[in-house]
mmCIF file of N, CA and C in Angstrom:
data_model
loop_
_atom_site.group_PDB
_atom_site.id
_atom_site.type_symbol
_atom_site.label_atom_id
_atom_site.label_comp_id
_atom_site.label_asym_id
_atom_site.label_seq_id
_atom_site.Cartn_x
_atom_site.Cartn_y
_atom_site.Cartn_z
ATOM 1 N N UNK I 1 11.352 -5.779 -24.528
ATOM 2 C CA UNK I 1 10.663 -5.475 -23.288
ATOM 3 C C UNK I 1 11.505 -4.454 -22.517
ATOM 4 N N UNK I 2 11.085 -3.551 -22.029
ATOM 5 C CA UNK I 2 11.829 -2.418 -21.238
ATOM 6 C C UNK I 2 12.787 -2.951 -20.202
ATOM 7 N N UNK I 3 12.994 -2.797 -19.367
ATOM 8 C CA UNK I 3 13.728 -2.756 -18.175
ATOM 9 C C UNK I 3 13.141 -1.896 -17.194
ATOM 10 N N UNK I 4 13.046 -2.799 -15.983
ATOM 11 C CA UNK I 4 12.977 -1.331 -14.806
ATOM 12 C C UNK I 4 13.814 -0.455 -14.457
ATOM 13 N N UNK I 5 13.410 0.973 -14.285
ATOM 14 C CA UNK I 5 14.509 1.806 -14.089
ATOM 15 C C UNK I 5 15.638 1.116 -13.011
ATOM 16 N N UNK I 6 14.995 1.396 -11.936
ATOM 17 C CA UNK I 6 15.612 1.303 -10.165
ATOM 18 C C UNK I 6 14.145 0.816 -9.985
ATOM 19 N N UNK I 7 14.448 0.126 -8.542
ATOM 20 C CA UNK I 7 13.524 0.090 -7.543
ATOM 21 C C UNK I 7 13.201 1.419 -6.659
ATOM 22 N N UNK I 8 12.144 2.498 -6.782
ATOM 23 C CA UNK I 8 12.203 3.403 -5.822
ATOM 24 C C UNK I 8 12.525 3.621 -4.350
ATOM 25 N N UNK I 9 13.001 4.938 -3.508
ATOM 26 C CA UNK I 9 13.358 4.507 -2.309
ATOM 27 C C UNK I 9 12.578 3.842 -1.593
ATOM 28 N N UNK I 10 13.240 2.588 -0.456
ATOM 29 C CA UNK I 10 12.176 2.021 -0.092
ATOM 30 C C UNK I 10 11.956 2.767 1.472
ATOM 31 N N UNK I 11 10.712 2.279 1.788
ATOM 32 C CA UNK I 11 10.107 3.181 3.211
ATOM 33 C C UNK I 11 9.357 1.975 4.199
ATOM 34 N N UNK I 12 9.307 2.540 5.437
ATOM 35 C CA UNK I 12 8.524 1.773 6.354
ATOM 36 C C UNK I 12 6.864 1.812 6.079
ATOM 37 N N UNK I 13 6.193 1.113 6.828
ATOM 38 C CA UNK I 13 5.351 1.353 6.383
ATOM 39 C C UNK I 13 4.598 2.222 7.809
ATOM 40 N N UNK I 14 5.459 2.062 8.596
ATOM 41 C CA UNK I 14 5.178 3.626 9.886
ATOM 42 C C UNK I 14 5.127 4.889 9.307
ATOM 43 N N UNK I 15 6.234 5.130 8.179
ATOM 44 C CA UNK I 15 6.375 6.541 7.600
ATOM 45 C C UNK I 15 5.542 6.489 6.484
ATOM 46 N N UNK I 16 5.268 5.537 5.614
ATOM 47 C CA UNK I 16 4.024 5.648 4.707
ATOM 48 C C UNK I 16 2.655 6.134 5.541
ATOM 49 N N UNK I 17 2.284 5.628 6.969
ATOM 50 C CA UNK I 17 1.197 5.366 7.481
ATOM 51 C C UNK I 17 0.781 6.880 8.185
ATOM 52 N N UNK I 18 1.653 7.359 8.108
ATOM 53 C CA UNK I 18 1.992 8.543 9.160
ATOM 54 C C UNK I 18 2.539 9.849 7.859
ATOM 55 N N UNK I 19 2.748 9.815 7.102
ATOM 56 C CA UNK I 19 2.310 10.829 5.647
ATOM 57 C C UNK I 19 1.643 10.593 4.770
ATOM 58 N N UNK I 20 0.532 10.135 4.717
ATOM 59 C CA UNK I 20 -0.188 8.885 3.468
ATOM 60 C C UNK I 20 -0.406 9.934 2.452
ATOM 61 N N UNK I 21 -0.464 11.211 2.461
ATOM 62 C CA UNK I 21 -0.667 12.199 1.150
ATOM 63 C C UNK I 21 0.494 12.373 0.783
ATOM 64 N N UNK I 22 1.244 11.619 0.833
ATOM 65 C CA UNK I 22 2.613 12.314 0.125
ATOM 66 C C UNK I 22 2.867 11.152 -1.113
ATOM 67 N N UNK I 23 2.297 10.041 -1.115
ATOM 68 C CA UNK I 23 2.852 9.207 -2.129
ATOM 69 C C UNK I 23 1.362 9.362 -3.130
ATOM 70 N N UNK I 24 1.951 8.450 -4.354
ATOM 71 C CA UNK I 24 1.508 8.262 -5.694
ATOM 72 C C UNK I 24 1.526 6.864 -6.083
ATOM 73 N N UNK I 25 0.335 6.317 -6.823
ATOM 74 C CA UNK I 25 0.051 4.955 -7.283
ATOM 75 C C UNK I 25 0.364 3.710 -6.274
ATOM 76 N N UNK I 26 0.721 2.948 -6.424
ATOM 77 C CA UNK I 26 0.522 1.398 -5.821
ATOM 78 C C UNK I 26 1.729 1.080 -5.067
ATOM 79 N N UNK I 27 1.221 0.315 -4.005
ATOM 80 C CA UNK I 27 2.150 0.376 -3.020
ATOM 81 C C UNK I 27 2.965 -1.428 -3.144
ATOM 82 N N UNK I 28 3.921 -0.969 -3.170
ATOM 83 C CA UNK I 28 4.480 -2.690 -3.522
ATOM 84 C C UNK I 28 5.138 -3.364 -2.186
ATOM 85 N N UNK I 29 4.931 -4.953 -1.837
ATOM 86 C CA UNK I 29 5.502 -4.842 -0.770
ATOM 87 C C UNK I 29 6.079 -6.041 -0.915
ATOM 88 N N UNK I 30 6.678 -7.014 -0.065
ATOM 89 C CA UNK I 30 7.406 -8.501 -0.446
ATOM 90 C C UNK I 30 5.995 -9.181 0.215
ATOM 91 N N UNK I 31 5.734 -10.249 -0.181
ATOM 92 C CA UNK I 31 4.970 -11.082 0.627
ATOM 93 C C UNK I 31 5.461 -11.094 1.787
ATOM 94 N N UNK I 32 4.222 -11.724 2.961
ATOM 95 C CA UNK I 32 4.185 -11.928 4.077
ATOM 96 C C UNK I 32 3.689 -10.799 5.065
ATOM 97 N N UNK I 33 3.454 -11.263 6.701
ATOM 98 C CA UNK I 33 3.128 -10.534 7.549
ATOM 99 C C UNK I 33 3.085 -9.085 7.332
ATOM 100 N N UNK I 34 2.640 -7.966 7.834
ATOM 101 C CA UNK I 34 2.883 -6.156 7.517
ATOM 102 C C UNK I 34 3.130 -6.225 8.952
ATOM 103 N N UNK I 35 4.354 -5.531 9.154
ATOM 104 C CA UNK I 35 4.828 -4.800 10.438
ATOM 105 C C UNK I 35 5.426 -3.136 10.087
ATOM 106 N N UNK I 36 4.740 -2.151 10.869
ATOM 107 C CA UNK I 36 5.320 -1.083 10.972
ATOM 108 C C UNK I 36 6.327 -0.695 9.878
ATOM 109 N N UNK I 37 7.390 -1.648 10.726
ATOM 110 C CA UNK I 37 8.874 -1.773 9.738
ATOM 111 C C UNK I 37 8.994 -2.307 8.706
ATOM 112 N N UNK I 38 7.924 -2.850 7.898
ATOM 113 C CA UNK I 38 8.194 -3.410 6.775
ATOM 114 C C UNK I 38 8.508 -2.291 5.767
ATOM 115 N N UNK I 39 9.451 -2.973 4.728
ATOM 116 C CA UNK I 39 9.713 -1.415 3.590
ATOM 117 C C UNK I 39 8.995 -2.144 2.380
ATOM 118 N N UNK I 40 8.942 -1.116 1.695
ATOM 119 C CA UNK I 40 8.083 -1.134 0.192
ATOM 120 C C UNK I 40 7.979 0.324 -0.079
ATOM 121 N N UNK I 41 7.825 0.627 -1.534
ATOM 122 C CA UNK I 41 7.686 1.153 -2.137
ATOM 123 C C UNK I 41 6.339 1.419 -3.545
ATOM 124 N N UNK I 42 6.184 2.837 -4.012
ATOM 125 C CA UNK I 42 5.408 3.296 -4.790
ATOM 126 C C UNK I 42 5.770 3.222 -5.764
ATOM 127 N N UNK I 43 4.880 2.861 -6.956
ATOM 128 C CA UNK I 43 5.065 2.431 -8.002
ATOM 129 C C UNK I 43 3.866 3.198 -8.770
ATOM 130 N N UNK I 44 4.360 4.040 -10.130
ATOM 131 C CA UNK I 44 2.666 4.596 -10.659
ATOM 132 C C UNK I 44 3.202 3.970 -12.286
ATOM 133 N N UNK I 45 1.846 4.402 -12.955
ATOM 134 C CA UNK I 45 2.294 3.796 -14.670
ATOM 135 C C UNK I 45 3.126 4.849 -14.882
ATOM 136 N N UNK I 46 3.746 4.309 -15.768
ATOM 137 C CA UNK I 46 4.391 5.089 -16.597
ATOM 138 C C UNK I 46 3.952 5.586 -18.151
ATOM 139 N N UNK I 47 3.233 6.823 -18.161
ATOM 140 C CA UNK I 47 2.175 6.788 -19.355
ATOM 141 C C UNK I 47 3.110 7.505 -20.560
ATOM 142 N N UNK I 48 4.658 7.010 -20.394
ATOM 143 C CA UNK I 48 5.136 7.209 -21.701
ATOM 144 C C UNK I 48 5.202 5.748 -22.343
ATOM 145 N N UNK I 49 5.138 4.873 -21.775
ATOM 146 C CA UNK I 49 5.189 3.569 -21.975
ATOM 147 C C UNK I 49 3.878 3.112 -22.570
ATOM 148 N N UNK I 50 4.148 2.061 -23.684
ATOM 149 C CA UNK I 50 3.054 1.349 -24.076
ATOM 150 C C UNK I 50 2.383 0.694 -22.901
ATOM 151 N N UNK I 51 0.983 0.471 -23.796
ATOM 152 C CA UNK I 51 0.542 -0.472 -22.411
ATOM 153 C C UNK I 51 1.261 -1.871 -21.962
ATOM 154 N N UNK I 52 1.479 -2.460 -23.423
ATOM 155 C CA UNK I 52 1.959 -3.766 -23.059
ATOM 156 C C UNK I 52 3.797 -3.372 -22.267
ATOM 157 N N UNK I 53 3.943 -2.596 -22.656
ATOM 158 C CA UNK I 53 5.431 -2.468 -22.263
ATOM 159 C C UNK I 53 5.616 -2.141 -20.703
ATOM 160 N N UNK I 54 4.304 -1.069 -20.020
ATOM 161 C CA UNK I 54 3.890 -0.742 -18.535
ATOM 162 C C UNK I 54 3.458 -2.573 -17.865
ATOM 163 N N UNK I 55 2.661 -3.085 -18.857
ATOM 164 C CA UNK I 55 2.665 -4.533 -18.237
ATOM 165 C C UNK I 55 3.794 -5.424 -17.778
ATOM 166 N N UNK I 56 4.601 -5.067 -18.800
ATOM 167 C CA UNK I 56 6.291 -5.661 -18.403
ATOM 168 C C UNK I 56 6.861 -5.633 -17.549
ATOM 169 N N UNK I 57 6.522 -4.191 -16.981
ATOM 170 C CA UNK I 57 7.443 -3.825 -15.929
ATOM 171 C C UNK I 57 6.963 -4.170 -14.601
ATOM 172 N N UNK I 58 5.389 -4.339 -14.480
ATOM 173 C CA UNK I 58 5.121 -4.178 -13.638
ATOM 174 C C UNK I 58 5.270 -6.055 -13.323
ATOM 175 N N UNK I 59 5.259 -6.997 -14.714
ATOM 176 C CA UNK I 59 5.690 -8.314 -13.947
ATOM 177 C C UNK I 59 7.301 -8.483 -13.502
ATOM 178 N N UNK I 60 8.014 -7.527 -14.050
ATOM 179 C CA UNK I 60 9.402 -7.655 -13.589
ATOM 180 C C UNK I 60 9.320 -7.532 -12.128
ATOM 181 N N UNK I 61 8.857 -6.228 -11.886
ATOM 182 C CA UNK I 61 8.222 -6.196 -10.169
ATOM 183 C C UNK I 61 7.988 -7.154 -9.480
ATOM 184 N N UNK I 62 6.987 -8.389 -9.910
ATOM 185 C CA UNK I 62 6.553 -9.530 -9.411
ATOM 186 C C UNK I 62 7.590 -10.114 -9.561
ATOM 187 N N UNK I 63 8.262 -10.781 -10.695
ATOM 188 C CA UNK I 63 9.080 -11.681 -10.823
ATOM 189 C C UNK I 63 10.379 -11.781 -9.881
ATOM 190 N N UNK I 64 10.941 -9.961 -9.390
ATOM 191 C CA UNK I 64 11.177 -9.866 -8.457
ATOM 192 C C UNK I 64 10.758 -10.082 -6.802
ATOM 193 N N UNK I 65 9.652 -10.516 -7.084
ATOM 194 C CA UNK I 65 9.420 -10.945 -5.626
ATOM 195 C C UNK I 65 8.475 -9.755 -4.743
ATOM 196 N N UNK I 66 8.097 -8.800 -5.444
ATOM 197 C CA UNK I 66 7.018 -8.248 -4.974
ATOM 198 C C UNK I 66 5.763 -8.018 -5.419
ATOM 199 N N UNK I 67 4.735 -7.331 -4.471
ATOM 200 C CA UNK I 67 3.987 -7.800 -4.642
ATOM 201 C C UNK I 67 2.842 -6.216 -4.543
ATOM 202 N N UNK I 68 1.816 -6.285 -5.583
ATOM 203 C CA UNK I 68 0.962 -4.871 -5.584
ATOM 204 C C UNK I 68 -0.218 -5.002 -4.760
ATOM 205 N N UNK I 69 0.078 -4.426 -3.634
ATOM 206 C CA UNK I 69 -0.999 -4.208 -2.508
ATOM 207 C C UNK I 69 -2.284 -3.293 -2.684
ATOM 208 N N UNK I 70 -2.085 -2.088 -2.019
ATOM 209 C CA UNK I 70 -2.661 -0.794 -2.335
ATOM 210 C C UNK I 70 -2.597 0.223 -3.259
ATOM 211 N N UNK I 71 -3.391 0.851 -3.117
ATOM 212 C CA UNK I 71 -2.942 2.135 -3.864
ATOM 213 C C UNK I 71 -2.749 2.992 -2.637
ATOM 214 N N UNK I 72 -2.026 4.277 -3.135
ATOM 215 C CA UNK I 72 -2.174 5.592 -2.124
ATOM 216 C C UNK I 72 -3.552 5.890 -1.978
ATOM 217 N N UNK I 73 -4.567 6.186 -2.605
ATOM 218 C CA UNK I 73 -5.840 6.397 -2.257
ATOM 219 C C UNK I 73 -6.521 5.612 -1.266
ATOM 220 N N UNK I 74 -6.444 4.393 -1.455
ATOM 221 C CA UNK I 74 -6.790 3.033 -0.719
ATOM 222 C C UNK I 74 -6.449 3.400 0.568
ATOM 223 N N UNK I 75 -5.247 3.840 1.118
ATOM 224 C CA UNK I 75 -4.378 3.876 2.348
ATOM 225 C C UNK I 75 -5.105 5.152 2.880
ATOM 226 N N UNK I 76 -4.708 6.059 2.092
ATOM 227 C CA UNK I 76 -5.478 7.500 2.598
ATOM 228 C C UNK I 76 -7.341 7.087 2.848
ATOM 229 N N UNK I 77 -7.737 6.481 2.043
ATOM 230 C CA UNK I 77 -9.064 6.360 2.655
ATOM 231 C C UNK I 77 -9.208 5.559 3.610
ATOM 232 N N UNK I 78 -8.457 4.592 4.113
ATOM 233 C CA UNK I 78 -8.515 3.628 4.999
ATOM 234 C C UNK I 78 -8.345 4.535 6.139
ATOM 235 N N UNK I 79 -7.193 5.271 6.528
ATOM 236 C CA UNK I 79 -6.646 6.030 7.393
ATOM 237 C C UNK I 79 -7.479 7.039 7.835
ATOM 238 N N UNK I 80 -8.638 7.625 6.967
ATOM 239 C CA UNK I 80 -9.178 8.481 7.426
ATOM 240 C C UNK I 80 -10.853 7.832 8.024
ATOM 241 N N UNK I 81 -11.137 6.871 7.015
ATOM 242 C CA UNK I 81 -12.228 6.173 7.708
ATOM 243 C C UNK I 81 -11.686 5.791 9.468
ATOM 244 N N UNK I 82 -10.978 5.401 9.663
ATOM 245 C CA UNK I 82 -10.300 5.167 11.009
ATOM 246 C C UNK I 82 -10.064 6.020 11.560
ATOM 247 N N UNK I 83 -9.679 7.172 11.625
ATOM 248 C CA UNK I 83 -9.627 9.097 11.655
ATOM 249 C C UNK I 83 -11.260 9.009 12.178
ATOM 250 N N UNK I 84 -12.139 8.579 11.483
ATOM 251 C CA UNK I 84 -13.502 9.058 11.526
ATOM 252 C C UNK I 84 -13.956 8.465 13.004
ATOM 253 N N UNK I 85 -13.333 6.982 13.008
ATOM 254 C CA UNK I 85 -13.880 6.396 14.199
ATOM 255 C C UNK I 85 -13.332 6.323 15.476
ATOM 256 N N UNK I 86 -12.154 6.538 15.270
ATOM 257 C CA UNK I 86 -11.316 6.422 16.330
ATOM 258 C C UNK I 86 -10.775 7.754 17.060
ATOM 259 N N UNK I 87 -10.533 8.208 18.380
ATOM 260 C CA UNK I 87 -9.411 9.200 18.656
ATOM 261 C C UNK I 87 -8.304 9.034 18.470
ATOM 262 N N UNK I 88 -7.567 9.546 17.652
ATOM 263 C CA UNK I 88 -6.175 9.525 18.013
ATOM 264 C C UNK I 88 -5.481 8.087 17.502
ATOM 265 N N UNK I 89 -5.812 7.296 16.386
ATOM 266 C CA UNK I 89 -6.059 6.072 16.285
ATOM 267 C C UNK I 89 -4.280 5.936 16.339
ATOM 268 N N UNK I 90 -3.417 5.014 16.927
ATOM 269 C CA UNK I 90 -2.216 4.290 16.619
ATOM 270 C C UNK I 90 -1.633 4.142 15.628
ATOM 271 N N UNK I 91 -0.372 3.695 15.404
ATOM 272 C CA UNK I 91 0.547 3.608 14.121
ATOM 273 C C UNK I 91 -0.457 2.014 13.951
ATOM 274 N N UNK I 92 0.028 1.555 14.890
ATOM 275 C CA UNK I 92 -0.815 -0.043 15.264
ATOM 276 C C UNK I 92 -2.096 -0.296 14.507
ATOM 277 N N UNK I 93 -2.780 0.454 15.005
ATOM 278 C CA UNK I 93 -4.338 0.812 14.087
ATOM 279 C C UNK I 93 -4.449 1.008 13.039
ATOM 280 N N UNK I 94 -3.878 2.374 12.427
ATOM 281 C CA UNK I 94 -3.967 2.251 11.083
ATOM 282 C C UNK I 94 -3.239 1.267 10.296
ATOM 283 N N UNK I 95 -2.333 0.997 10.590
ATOM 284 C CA UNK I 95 -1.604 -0.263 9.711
ATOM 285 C C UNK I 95 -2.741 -1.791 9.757
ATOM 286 N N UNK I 96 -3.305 -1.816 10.727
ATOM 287 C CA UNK I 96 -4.756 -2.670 10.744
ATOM 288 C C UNK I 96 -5.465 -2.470 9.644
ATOM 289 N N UNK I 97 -6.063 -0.871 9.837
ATOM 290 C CA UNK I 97 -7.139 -0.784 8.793
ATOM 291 C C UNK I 97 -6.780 -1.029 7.565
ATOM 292 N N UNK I 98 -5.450 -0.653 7.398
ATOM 293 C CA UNK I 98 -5.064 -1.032 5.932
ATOM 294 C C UNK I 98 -4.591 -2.409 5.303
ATOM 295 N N UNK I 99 -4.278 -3.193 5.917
ATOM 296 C CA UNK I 99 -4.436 -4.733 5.682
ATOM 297 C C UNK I 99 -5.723 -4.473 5.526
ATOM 298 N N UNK I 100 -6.518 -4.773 6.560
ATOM 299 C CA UNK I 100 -8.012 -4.917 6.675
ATOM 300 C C UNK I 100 -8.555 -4.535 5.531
ATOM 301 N N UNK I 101 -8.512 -3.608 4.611
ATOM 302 C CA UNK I 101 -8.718 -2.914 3.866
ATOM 303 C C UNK I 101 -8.285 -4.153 2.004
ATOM 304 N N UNK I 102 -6.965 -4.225 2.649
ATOM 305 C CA UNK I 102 -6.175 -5.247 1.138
ATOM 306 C C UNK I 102 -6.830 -6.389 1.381
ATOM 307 N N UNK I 103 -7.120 -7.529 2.628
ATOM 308 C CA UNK I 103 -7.502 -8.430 2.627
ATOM 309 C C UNK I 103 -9.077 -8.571 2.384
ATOM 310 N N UNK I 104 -10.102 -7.581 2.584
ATOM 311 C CA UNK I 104 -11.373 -7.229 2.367
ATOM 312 C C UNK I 104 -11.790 -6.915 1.103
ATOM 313 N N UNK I 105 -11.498 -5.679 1.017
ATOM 314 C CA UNK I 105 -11.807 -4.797 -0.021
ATOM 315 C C UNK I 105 -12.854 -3.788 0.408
ATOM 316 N N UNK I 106 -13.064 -3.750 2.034
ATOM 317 C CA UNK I 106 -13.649 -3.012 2.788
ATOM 318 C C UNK I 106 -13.114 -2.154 4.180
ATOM 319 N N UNK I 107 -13.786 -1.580 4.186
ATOM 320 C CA UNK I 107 -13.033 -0.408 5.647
ATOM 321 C C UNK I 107 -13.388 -1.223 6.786
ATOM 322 N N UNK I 108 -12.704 -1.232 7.807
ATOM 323 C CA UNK I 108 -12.786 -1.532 9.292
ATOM 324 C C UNK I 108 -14.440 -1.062 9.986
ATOM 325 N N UNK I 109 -14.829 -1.531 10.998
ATOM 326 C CA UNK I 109 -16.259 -0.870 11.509
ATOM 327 C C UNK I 109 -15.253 -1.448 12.870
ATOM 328 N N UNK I 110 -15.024 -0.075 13.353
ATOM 329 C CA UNK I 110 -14.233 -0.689 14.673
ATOM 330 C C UNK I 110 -14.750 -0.751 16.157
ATOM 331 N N UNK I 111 -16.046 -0.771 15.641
ATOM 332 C CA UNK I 111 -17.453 -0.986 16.331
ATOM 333 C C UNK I 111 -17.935 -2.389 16.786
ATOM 334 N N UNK I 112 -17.697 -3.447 14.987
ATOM 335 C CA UNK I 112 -18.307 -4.734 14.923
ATOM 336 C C UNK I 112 -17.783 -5.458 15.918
ATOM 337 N N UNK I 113 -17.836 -6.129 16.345
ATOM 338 C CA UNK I 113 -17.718 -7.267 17.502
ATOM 339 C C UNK I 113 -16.870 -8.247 16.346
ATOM 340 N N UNK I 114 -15.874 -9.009 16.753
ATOM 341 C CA UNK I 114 -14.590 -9.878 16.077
ATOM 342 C C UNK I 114 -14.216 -9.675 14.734
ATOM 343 N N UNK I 115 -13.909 -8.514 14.691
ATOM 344 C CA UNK I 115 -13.518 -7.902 13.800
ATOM 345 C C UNK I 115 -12.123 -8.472 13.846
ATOM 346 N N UNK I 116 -11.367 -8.896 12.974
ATOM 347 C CA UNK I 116 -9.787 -9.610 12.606
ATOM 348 C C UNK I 116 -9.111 -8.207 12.816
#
């Protein structure tokens, strides 16, 4: 079974939220609450790797204690659906829509009445 290289650098999720076109594949994070400050990191396949061997790595990931949230696409579309509705939407906000987004599997309507 491979080994993981490194863990990539890790980042807030203010500076993920606030460049969302700059990253690639799945966003890994530790369980629990999302604050601003939480760090995690991007993770993509590795398509020199077998499949079963890309599977490996990615439970080493888990086994380590994290956990595959989003993708970059996911985030960027979340962020901009919220872009669409909002002025000027918050670090606050978008980090909403994007939970909102992992816990759903749908975009925010920041319209609806008790919306979580």
């Amino acid at each position: 079974m491979p080994r993981a290289r490194h863990t990539p650098p890790l980042q807030t999720l203010r500076g993920i939220l606030r460049q969302p076109d700059t990253h690639a594949g799945w966003l890994y994070l530790k369980p629990g609450d999302w604050t601003l400050d939480t760090t995690g990191f991007f993770y993509g396949a590795d398509i020199d790797l077998a499949p079963e061997d890309e599977a490996a790595l990615r439970a080493q990931l888990e086994a380590a204690g994290w956990v595959c949230t989003v993708s970059s696409e996911d985030i960027e579309d979340a962020i901009a659906n919220t872009c669409d509705q909002l002025d000027a939407p918050s670090d606050a906000e978008l980090l909403r829509a994007v939970r909102y987004f992992y816990d759903h599997d749908a975009f925010m309507d920041w319209d609806a009445p008790h919306q979580p």
